[in-house]
Short mmCIF file of C-alpha atoms in Angstrom, two decimals:
data_model
loop_
_atom_site.label_atom_id
_atom_site.label_comp_id
_atom_site.label_asym_id
_atom_site.label_seq_id
_atom_site.Cartn_x
_atom_site.Cartn_y
_atom_site.Cartn_z
CA UNK I 297 41.44 25.77 -123.92
CA UNK I 298 43.69 23.00 -125.15
CA UNK I 299 46.61 21.96 -123.01
CA UNK I 300 48.28 18.54 -123.01
CA UNK I 301 48.69 16.53 -119.82
CA UNK I 302 52.45 16.63 -120.25
CA UNK I 303 53.92 20.14 -120.36
CA UNK I 304 55.56 20.98 -123.69
CA UNK I 305 57.22 23.89 -125.43
CA UNK I 306 59.34 25.01 -128.33
CA UNK I 307 62.75 23.37 -127.97
CA UNK I 308 64.04 25.00 -131.15
CA UNK I 309 62.91 27.29 -133.94
CA UNK I 310 64.27 28.41 -137.28
CA UNK I 311 63.19 30.40 -140.28
CA UNK I 312 64.19 31.20 -143.82
CA UNK I 313 63.50 33.94 -146.35
CA UNK I 314 64.83 33.82 -149.94
CA UNK I 315 67.34 36.40 -151.18
CA UNK I 316 65.37 38.08 -153.93
CA UNK I 317 62.97 41.03 -153.51
CA UNK I 318 60.57 42.82 -155.80
CA UNK I 319 59.25 46.20 -154.68
CA UNK I 320 55.57 47.12 -154.71
CA UNK I 321 56.57 50.15 -156.76
CA UNK I 322 58.03 47.91 -159.49
CA UNK I 323 54.85 45.80 -159.66
CA UNK I 324 52.80 48.97 -159.79
CA UNK I 325 54.99 50.25 -162.64
CA UNK I 326 53.77 47.34 -164.77
CA UNK I 327 50.12 47.21 -163.74
CA UNK I 328 49.46 50.88 -162.93
CA UNK I 329 47.49 49.93 -159.82
CA UNK I 330 48.03 53.23 -158.01
CA UNK I 331 49.14 54.24 -154.56
CA UNK I 332 46.61 52.17 -152.63
CA UNK I 333 48.63 49.02 -153.20
CA UNK I 334 51.96 50.41 -152.05
CA UNK I 335 51.46 49.67 -148.37
CA UNK I 336 54.14 46.98 -148.58
CA UNK I 337 57.69 47.99 -149.41
CA UNK I 338 58.69 44.74 -151.06
CA UNK I 339 58.20 41.00 -150.97
CA UNK I 340 60.53 38.01 -151.00
CA UNK I 341 60.79 36.01 -154.23
CA UNK I 342 62.27 32.50 -154.35
CA UNK I 343 65.35 31.83 -156.46
CA UNK I 344 65.13 29.75 -159.64
CA UNK I 345 66.24 26.67 -157.69
CA UNK I 346 64.03 27.20 -154.64
CA UNK I 347 60.63 25.79 -153.75
CA UNK I 348 58.67 24.90 -150.63
CA UNK I 349 60.89 21.86 -150.05
CA UNK I 350 64.19 23.74 -150.10
CA UNK I 351 62.78 26.58 -148.01
CA UNK I 352 61.45 24.13 -145.43
CA UNK I 353 64.79 22.29 -145.32
CA UNK I 354 66.76 25.40 -144.40
CA UNK I 355 64.22 26.50 -141.77
CA UNK I 356 64.23 22.97 -140.33
CA UNK I 357 68.04 22.85 -140.19
CA UNK I 358 68.11 26.16 -138.33
CA UNK I 359 65.49 24.87 -135.87
CA UNK I 360 67.47 21.68 -135.20
CA UNK I 361 70.65 23.68 -134.60
CA UNK I 362 68.82 25.90 -132.12
CA UNK I 363 67.47 22.83 -130.38
CA UNK I 364 70.93 21.20 -130.45
CA UNK I 365 68.97 18.03 -131.15
CA UNK I 366 70.00 14.82 -132.87
CA UNK I 367 67.54 14.82 -135.83
CA UNK I 368 66.98 11.06 -135.51
CA UNK I 369 65.08 11.85 -132.28
CA UNK I 370 62.31 13.60 -134.21
CA UNK I 371 59.24 11.39 -134.19
CA UNK I 372 57.46 13.54 -136.76
CA UNK I 373 58.26 16.02 -139.50
CA UNK I 374 55.02 17.77 -140.40
CA UNK I 375 54.93 20.43 -143.08
CA UNK I 376 52.06 22.82 -143.73
CA UNK I 377 51.91 24.40 -147.18
CA UNK I 378 49.64 25.37 -150.06
CA UNK I 379 52.48 25.26 -152.62
CA UNK I 380 53.68 21.68 -152.50
CA UNK I 381 56.05 20.77 -155.36
CA UNK I 382 54.25 17.42 -155.81
CA UNK I 383 50.50 16.88 -155.61
CA UNK I 384 51.13 13.26 -154.72
CA UNK I 385 54.34 12.58 -152.79
CA UNK I 386 54.85 14.14 -149.39
CA UNK I 387 57.15 17.15 -149.31
CA UNK I 388 57.82 16.25 -145.68
CA UNK I 389 59.58 13.01 -146.63
CA UNK I 390 62.17 14.98 -148.61
CA UNK I 391 62.62 17.42 -145.72
CA UNK I 392 62.86 14.59 -143.17
CA UNK I 393 65.49 12.81 -145.29
CA UNK I 394 67.49 16.00 -145.84
CA UNK I 395 67.65 16.90 -142.15
CA UNK I 396 68.45 13.34 -141.07
CA UNK I 397 65.20 12.47 -139.28
CA UNK I 398 64.51 9.35 -141.35
CA UNK I 399 63.71 6.47 -141.29
CA UNK I 400 62.12 5.90 -137.85
CA UNK I 401 59.77 8.87 -137.92
CA UNK I 402 56.44 10.15 -139.19
CA UNK I 403 56.23 12.62 -142.05
CA UNK I 404 53.23 14.28 -143.65
CA UNK I 405 52.04 17.41 -145.42
CA UNK I 406 49.27 19.48 -143.85
CA UNK I 407 46.77 21.62 -145.67
CA UNK I 408 44.87 24.60 -144.29
CA UNK I 409 45.81 27.62 -146.42
CA UNK I 410 47.88 30.04 -144.34
CA UNK I 411 47.40 28.23 -141.04
CA UNK I 412 48.66 24.84 -142.22
CA UNK I 413 51.89 25.41 -140.27
CA UNK I 414 50.16 26.16 -136.96
CA UNK I 415 47.75 23.29 -137.54
CA UNK I 416 50.85 21.07 -137.67
CA UNK I 417 52.08 22.80 -134.50
CA UNK I 418 48.81 22.01 -132.67
CA UNK I 419 49.17 18.37 -133.70
CA UNK I 420 52.85 18.29 -132.64
CA UNK I 421 51.86 19.69 -129.24
CA UNK I 422 49.30 16.92 -128.84
CA UNK I 423 51.72 14.28 -130.12
CA UNK I 424 54.48 15.23 -127.68
CA UNK I 425 52.03 16.15 -124.93
CA UNK I 426 50.46 12.70 -125.02
CA UNK I 427 53.82 11.05 -124.48
CA UNK I 428 53.71 9.28 -127.85
CA UNK I 429 56.79 11.24 -128.88
CA UNK I 430 59.52 13.30 -127.25
CA UNK I 431 60.13 15.61 -130.20
CA UNK I 432 58.12 16.60 -133.25
CA UNK I 433 58.78 19.22 -135.89
CA UNK I 434 56.10 21.52 -137.32
CA UNK I 435 56.96 23.59 -140.38
CA UNK I 436 55.07 26.19 -142.36
CA UNK I 437 56.55 27.00 -145.78
CA UNK I 438 55.22 28.48 -148.99
CA UNK I 439 56.10 30.01 -152.35
CA UNK I 440 52.66 31.43 -152.95
CA UNK I 441 51.58 32.89 -156.28
CA UNK I 442 49.29 35.76 -157.13
CA UNK I 443 47.76 36.18 -160.56
CA UNK I 444 49.66 38.79 -162.60
CA UNK I 445 47.98 42.14 -162.10
CA UNK I 446 45.91 40.89 -159.16
CA UNK I 447 46.18 42.65 -155.81
CA UNK I 448 47.66 39.44 -154.42
CA UNK I 449 50.70 39.91 -156.61
CA UNK I 450 51.79 42.76 -154.34
CA UNK I 451 51.81 40.53 -151.29
CA UNK I 452 52.32 36.82 -152.17
CA UNK I 453 55.84 36.17 -150.89
CA UNK I 454 57.97 33.17 -149.94
CA UNK I 455 59.48 31.87 -146.73
CA UNK I 456 59.48 29.18 -144.09
CA UNK I 457 59.44 28.71 -140.33
CA UNK I 458 60.11 25.50 -138.38
CA UNK I 459 59.54 24.62 -134.73
CA UNK I 460 60.73 21.67 -132.70
CA UNK I 461 58.11 20.82 -130.08
CA UNK I 462 59.51 18.97 -127.08
CA UNK I 463 59.41 18.67 -123.27
CA UNK I 464 58.90 21.89 -121.29
CA UNK I 465 62.16 21.39 -119.38
CA UNK I 466 64.24 21.80 -122.54
CA UNK I 467 62.13 24.55 -124.05
CA UNK I 468 63.15 28.02 -125.17
CA UNK I 469 59.46 28.95 -124.75
CA UNK I 470 56.92 26.77 -123.00
CA UNK I 471 53.24 26.47 -123.89
CA UNK I 472 50.56 27.78 -121.52
CA UNK I 473 47.65 26.72 -123.72
CA UNK I 474 46.12 26.95 -127.17
CA UNK I 475 42.75 27.40 -128.82
CA UNK I 476 41.49 26.79 -132.36
CA UNK I 477 38.48 28.38 -134.06
CA UNK I 478 37.21 27.04 -137.40
CA UNK I 479 34.17 27.59 -139.63
CA UNK I 480 33.30 26.91 -143.29
CA UNK I 481 33.89 30.36 -144.76
CA UNK I 482 34.56 30.66 -148.53
CA UNK I 483 36.85 33.71 -148.43
CA UNK I 484 39.67 32.38 -150.60
CA UNK I 485 40.23 29.12 -152.46
CA UNK I 486 42.01 27.39 -155.31
CA UNK I 487 40.59 24.40 -157.19
CA UNK I 488 42.82 21.50 -158.30
CA UNK I 489 44.91 22.21 -161.42
CA UNK I 490 44.33 25.94 -161.06
CA UNK I 491 47.53 27.93 -160.83
CA UNK I 492 46.09 31.00 -159.11
CA UNK I 493 43.58 31.36 -156.26
CA UNK I 494 40.17 33.05 -156.26
CA UNK I 495 38.93 35.61 -153.73
CA UNK I 496 35.49 35.29 -152.23
CA UNK I 497 35.36 39.07 -152.12
CA UNK I 498 32.26 39.32 -149.98
CA UNK I 499 33.99 37.21 -147.33
CA UNK I 500 37.43 38.83 -147.29
CA UNK I 501 38.37 40.64 -144.11
CA UNK I 502 35.66 41.03 -141.51
CA UNK I 503 33.87 37.64 -141.60
CA UNK I 504 37.08 35.75 -142.18
CA UNK I 505 40.44 37.13 -140.99
CA UNK I 506 39.11 39.41 -138.26
CA UNK I 507 36.34 37.21 -136.87
CA UNK I 508 38.42 34.04 -136.69
CA UNK I 509 41.60 35.65 -135.38
CA UNK I 510 39.76 37.65 -132.74
CA UNK I 511 37.62 34.70 -131.63
CA UNK I 512 40.62 32.38 -131.23
CA UNK I 513 42.83 34.94 -129.49
CA UNK I 514 40.08 36.21 -127.20
CA UNK I 515 38.90 32.72 -126.25
CA UNK I 516 42.44 31.70 -125.34
CA UNK I 517 43.07 34.84 -123.28
CA UNK I 518 39.71 34.47 -121.51
CA UNK I 519 40.41 30.84 -120.67
CA UNK I 520 43.87 31.72 -119.34
CA UNK I 521 42.52 34.72 -117.44
CA UNK I 522 44.79 37.14 -119.29
CA UNK I 523 44.21 40.47 -120.95
CA UNK I 524 46.31 42.19 -123.62
CA UNK I 525 48.34 43.91 -120.90
CA UNK I 526 49.63 40.51 -119.72
CA UNK I 527 51.49 39.95 -123.02
CA UNK I 528 54.93 41.30 -123.84
CA UNK I 529 54.66 40.45 -127.53
CA UNK I 530 51.98 39.39 -129.97
CA UNK I 531 52.13 37.93 -133.49
CA UNK I 532 49.32 37.54 -136.02
CA UNK I 533 49.03 36.21 -139.54
CA UNK I 534 50.18 38.91 -141.94
CA UNK I 535 48.38 38.85 -145.31
CA UNK I 536 49.17 42.56 -145.74
CA UNK I 537 50.45 45.31 -143.48
CA UNK I 538 47.01 46.63 -142.51
CA UNK I 539 45.15 43.58 -141.19
CA UNK I 540 47.57 42.49 -138.41
CA UNK I 541 47.84 46.05 -137.08
CA UNK I 542 44.07 46.48 -137.14
CA UNK I 543 43.41 43.16 -135.42
CA UNK I 544 46.06 43.91 -132.79
CA UNK I 545 44.44 47.23 -131.98
CA UNK I 546 40.94 45.73 -131.85
CA UNK I 547 42.19 43.18 -129.33
CA UNK I 548 43.68 45.98 -127.22
CA UNK I 549 47.40 45.61 -128.08
CA UNK I 550 49.73 48.52 -128.69
CA UNK I 551 52.56 48.97 -131.20
CA UNK I 552 55.37 47.95 -128.82
CA UNK I 553 53.71 44.53 -128.52
CA UNK I 554 53.29 43.77 -132.24
CA UNK I 555 56.14 45.75 -133.84
CA UNK I 556 58.95 43.15 -133.72
CA UNK I 557 56.85 40.37 -135.24
CA UNK I 558 55.51 42.43 -138.14
CA UNK I 559 57.64 41.42 -141.13
CA UNK I 560 55.11 41.62 -143.95
CA UNK I 561 56.30 45.03 -145.23
CA UNK I 562 59.71 43.50 -146.03
CA UNK I 563 58.99 39.88 -147.03
CA UNK I 564 55.33 39.91 -148.10
CA UNK I 565 52.70 37.39 -147.09
CA UNK I 566 54.60 34.14 -146.68
CA UNK I 567 51.33 32.20 -146.28
CA UNK I 568 51.78 29.12 -144.08
CA UNK I 569 55.05 30.63 -142.82
CA UNK I 570 53.67 34.10 -142.12
CA UNK I 571 52.82 33.93 -138.42
CA UNK I 572 55.69 31.47 -137.81
CA UNK I 573 58.29 33.83 -139.26
CA UNK I 574 56.80 36.56 -137.09
CA UNK I 575 57.13 34.32 -134.04
CA UNK I 576 60.74 33.49 -134.96
CA UNK I 577 61.55 37.21 -135.26
CA UNK I 578 60.01 37.83 -131.83
CA UNK I 579 61.87 34.89 -130.25
CA UNK I 580 65.12 36.27 -131.73
CA UNK I 581 64.69 39.39 -129.59
CA UNK I 582 62.86 38.08 -126.51
CA UNK I 583 64.29 37.99 -122.98
CA UNK I 584 63.55 35.18 -120.53
CA UNK I 585 60.11 35.34 -118.90
CA UNK I 586 58.28 37.14 -121.72
CA UNK I 587 54.71 36.09 -122.53
CA UNK I 588 53.94 35.82 -126.26
CA UNK I 589 50.58 35.43 -128.01
CA UNK I 590 50.58 33.83 -131.48
CA UNK I 591 47.39 33.76 -133.55
CA UNK I 592 47.51 32.44 -137.10
CA UNK I 593 44.82 32.66 -139.76
CA UNK I 594 44.04 30.37 -142.66
CA UNK I 595 41.42 30.95 -145.31
CA UNK I 596 38.59 28.53 -145.43
CA UNK I 597 38.68 29.46 -142.50
CA UNK I 598 40.26 29.24 -139.07
CA UNK I 599 42.72 30.52 -136.52
CA UNK I 600 45.04 28.80 -134.04
CA UNK I 601 46.04 30.81 -130.97
CA UNK I 602 48.92 29.89 -128.64
CA UNK I 603 50.27 31.40 -125.43
CA UNK I 604 54.01 30.89 -124.84
CA UNK I 605 56.38 32.05 -122.09
CA UNK I 606 60.11 32.30 -122.86
CA UNK I 607 62.60 30.55 -120.60
CA UNK I 608 66.24 31.00 -119.58
CA UNK I 609 67.14 29.01 -122.73
CA UNK I 610 65.69 31.63 -125.10
CA UNK I 611 69.07 33.00 -126.22
CA UNK I 612 70.45 29.52 -126.99
CA UNK I 613 72.34 29.52 -130.29
CA UNK I 614 71.60 33.15 -131.19
CA UNK I 615 75.04 33.22 -132.70
CA UNK I 616 76.11 31.86 -135.11
CA UNK I 617 72.73 30.44 -136.23
CA UNK I 618 71.15 32.89 -138.68
CA UNK I 619 68.39 35.07 -137.26
CA UNK I 620 65.44 36.35 -139.23
CA UNK I 621 67.15 39.75 -139.48
CA UNK I 622 70.08 38.10 -141.30
CA UNK I 623 67.73 36.79 -143.97
CA UNK I 624 65.66 39.97 -144.21
CA UNK I 625 68.84 42.02 -144.51
CA UNK I 626 70.22 39.78 -147.27
CA UNK I 627 68.41 41.18 -150.29
CA UNK I 628 68.88 41.40 -154.03
CA UNK I 629 66.31 43.52 -155.77
CA UNK I 630 64.95 42.23 -159.07
CA UNK I 631 62.73 43.83 -161.71
CA UNK I 632 59.41 42.55 -163.01
CA UNK I 633 61.02 40.69 -165.93
CA UNK I 634 63.35 38.77 -163.59
CA UNK I 635 60.43 38.19 -161.23
CA UNK I 636 58.37 36.75 -164.10
CA UNK I 637 61.23 34.35 -164.84
CA UNK I 638 61.69 33.38 -161.18
CA UNK I 639 57.99 32.62 -160.75
CA UNK I 640 57.63 30.51 -163.88
CA UNK I 641 55.52 33.06 -165.72
CA UNK I 642 57.76 32.89 -168.81
CA UNK I 643 57.15 29.98 -171.15
CA UNK I 644 60.59 28.95 -172.42
CA UNK I 645 59.71 25.71 -174.15
CA UNK B 388 65.16 9.51 -166.09
CA UNK B 389 66.91 7.18 -163.69
CA UNK B 390 64.93 7.20 -160.47
CA UNK B 391 67.23 4.58 -158.96
CA UNK B 392 70.37 6.63 -159.66
CA UNK B 393 68.92 9.70 -157.96
CA UNK B 394 67.69 7.64 -155.03
CA UNK B 395 71.13 6.05 -154.53
CA UNK B 396 72.77 9.49 -154.41
CA UNK B 397 70.35 10.98 -151.86
CA UNK B 398 72.61 10.70 -148.82
CA UNK B 399 75.49 12.37 -150.63
CA UNK B 400 73.34 15.03 -152.27
CA UNK B 401 71.07 15.91 -149.33
CA UNK B 402 73.55 15.73 -146.46
CA UNK B 403 77.06 15.56 -147.94
CA UNK B 404 77.57 12.09 -146.54
CA UNK B 405 80.87 10.60 -147.62
CA UNK B 406 83.26 8.32 -145.79
CA UNK B 407 86.12 8.59 -143.34
CA UNK B 408 89.05 6.14 -143.42
CA UNK B 409 89.33 4.55 -139.98
CA UNK B 410 93.02 3.80 -140.61
CA UNK B 411 94.57 6.99 -142.04
CA UNK B 412 91.78 9.48 -141.19
CA UNK B 413 91.19 10.67 -144.78
CA UNK B 414 87.72 12.12 -145.38
CA UNK B 415 86.33 11.35 -148.83
CA UNK B 416 83.46 12.69 -150.92
CA UNK B 417 81.99 11.04 -152.91
CA UNK B 418 81.94 7.80 -150.97
CA UNK B 419 84.65 5.28 -151.91
CA UNK B 420 84.98 1.58 -151.19
CA UNK B 421 88.78 1.70 -150.86
CA UNK B 422 90.81 4.55 -149.37
CA UNK B 423 92.87 6.08 -152.21
CA UNK B 424 95.54 7.17 -149.71
CA UNK B 425 96.22 4.00 -147.71
CA UNK B 426 94.21 1.33 -149.61
CA UNK B 427 92.23 0.49 -146.48
CA UNK B 428 88.75 -1.02 -146.81
CA UNK B 429 87.87 0.23 -143.32
CA UNK B 430 85.71 3.22 -144.32
CA UNK B 431 82.79 4.54 -142.26
CA UNK B 432 80.09 7.09 -143.19
CA UNK B 433 81.07 10.69 -142.47
CA UNK B 434 78.78 13.71 -142.62
CA UNK B 435 80.64 16.74 -143.98
CA UNK B 436 79.93 20.06 -142.27
CA UNK B 437 79.20 21.84 -145.55
CA UNK B 438 81.65 24.70 -145.04
CA UNK B 439 84.34 25.55 -147.56
CA UNK B 440 85.94 28.02 -149.97
CA UNK B 441 85.74 28.58 -153.70
CA UNK B 442 88.83 26.95 -155.24
CA UNK B 443 87.98 27.83 -158.84
CA UNK B 444 84.88 29.08 -160.63
CA UNK B 445 83.28 29.67 -164.01
CA UNK B 446 79.95 30.63 -165.56
CA UNK B 447 77.82 28.15 -167.51
CA UNK B 448 75.91 29.70 -170.42
CA UNK B 449 75.30 26.55 -172.46
CA UNK B 450 73.97 24.06 -169.96
CA UNK B 451 73.31 20.33 -170.26
CA UNK B 452 69.72 19.28 -170.85
CA UNK B 453 67.62 19.72 -167.71
CA UNK B 454 69.73 22.60 -166.40
CA UNK B 455 68.98 25.09 -169.17
CA UNK B 456 66.33 26.86 -167.10
CA UNK B 457 69.02 28.18 -164.77
CA UNK B 458 71.48 29.72 -167.28
CA UNK B 459 73.64 31.62 -166.87
CA UNK B 460 74.74 30.12 -163.56
CA UNK B 461 78.05 30.04 -161.70
CA UNK B 462 79.73 26.68 -161.21
CA UNK B 463 82.72 26.06 -158.97
CA UNK B 464 85.13 23.70 -157.38
CA UNK B 465 84.69 24.12 -153.64
CA UNK B 466 87.39 23.04 -151.20
CA UNK B 467 85.56 21.68 -148.15
CA UNK B 468 87.06 22.44 -144.73
CA UNK B 469 87.68 18.69 -144.32
CA UNK B 470 89.74 18.52 -147.53
CA UNK B 471 87.80 17.18 -150.53
CA UNK B 472 87.22 19.26 -153.64
CA UNK B 473 83.57 19.26 -154.77
CA UNK B 474 82.24 20.21 -158.20
CA UNK B 475 79.06 22.19 -157.59
CA UNK B 476 76.82 25.03 -158.62
CA UNK B 477 76.92 28.28 -156.69
CA UNK B 478 73.57 29.83 -155.83
CA UNK B 479 72.16 33.02 -154.28
CA UNK B 480 74.98 34.91 -155.98
CA UNK B 481 75.25 37.04 -159.12
CA UNK B 482 77.46 35.54 -161.83
CA UNK B 483 80.13 38.25 -161.42
CA UNK B 484 80.37 37.93 -157.63
CA UNK B 485 82.27 34.67 -156.96
CA UNK B 486 86.00 34.91 -156.32
CA UNK B 487 88.72 32.43 -155.44
CA UNK B 488 88.76 32.03 -151.68
CA UNK B 489 85.10 33.11 -151.23
CA UNK B 490 83.74 31.44 -148.06
CA UNK B 491 80.70 29.33 -148.97
CA UNK B 492 78.28 26.94 -147.26
CA UNK B 493 76.14 24.05 -148.43
CA UNK B 494 72.42 24.46 -149.06
CA UNK B 495 69.89 22.03 -150.51
CA UNK B 496 68.28 23.22 -153.72
CA UNK B 497 66.55 21.94 -156.83
CA UNK B 498 69.17 20.50 -159.17
CA UNK B 499 66.80 19.79 -162.02
CA UNK B 500 63.37 18.41 -162.83
CA UNK B 501 62.51 15.78 -165.36
CA UNK B 502 59.81 17.71 -167.21
CA UNK B 503 56.41 18.81 -165.92
CA UNK B 504 55.36 15.34 -164.81
CA UNK B 505 58.72 13.85 -163.81
CA UNK B 506 60.77 13.70 -160.66
CA UNK B 507 62.25 16.80 -159.04
CA UNK B 508 65.90 16.20 -158.12
CA UNK B 509 67.23 17.97 -155.02
CA UNK B 510 70.83 18.21 -153.94
CA UNK B 511 73.67 20.37 -152.67
CA UNK B 512 74.74 23.71 -154.00
CA UNK B 513 76.91 26.26 -152.25
CA UNK B 514 76.14 29.89 -151.49
CA UNK B 515 78.18 32.74 -150.01
CA UNK B 516 78.39 32.17 -146.26
CA UNK B 517 75.41 33.91 -144.69
CA UNK B 518 76.90 34.54 -141.27
CA UNK B 519 80.38 34.22 -139.73
#
């Protein structure tokens, strides 16, 4: 188990989901994929003027407001994403400038498919836990794309989640410990200059998502001496609506524990933000003293598992700072033609 | 493409940073070197809260170069709570939804990009207030 010498926790958190939605039914209308793909209701689609940078900025601003923290005290702004607007030029510098963390800070982009955000969180925990910094921000944000007609098109959504890691005494939820589990598994990848990713079909599911998530979560619980019954809430990476439910059940959790963090049916798979948005939704509803298990998953492949306990500060800033439910409830449905325009699939010039 | 121009405007565009007159209290956006109300040179940076109301609005169908990917889009004059009137785009809103007096808040969005290989310019837009 990983645990820093200095106790740390989440001093603030924030999330963001774009306004636009396309239903699975509408995608199926175009591609005639049948009922099997309708297990999501809809997914979030970024606006014409949104990208990973703008999504991360709003999530980061919400997190700073929750933390009631002067942004110049952030010693790092770390952003995990697979949909960076620039290949060379850190997205995190734009976010750090926009939230007011610059110039005496670190900023970098992290890459690990859908667990890039929690990879940044592990690093932020170590950074603050070592005493090198008092506060560090870890963000996961994505505007992922699925090839038209591909199964991924039903799920690839957009969103962001940001967390301010700081001293335990100021935390809304403090860290009990974490564990990471990584192997070289070719389940899903995208080569440079390729717009859409490729599935390693043989490796999807069991050897990748399930093995890594279960190994990380189980190792952490074993090391802490906890079982599923010791957790009030649990959040997993949500590539579709089946996998997180199946992995929760295999680990011995019941619906009451995973229900509040399961947002994929309404926003889609938000990639590096997926488990973070789930955690934000859970923190929005949690009472003091609740134990929460978070286990991300990133293709390639790996999982980061964290055990948090909420504190008396958990309700800080619940109003008027937007909650996840405010963003999920703000929805404008679009059709496939508008979706094609929003996602840059129309060549205009 | 003027990289330097965009870089100079970052503080204003990303965080609505203008100035406050230390003598008469006027809050100004964009930043000025002399207070237009009292002629004072004693101006300090001021970060606007980003809350305001639609003062007037229109719809742009024939956009300047670089903005044509967003048409049709609503544009507005927004009266900030602190006083200044800001010319801006409205976002996250259908073109027939804005009305005079609509409560709005600042968000940071893509303003334009300079082609496939050029710089992406980010800055403020305003959207209907998400939460009271």
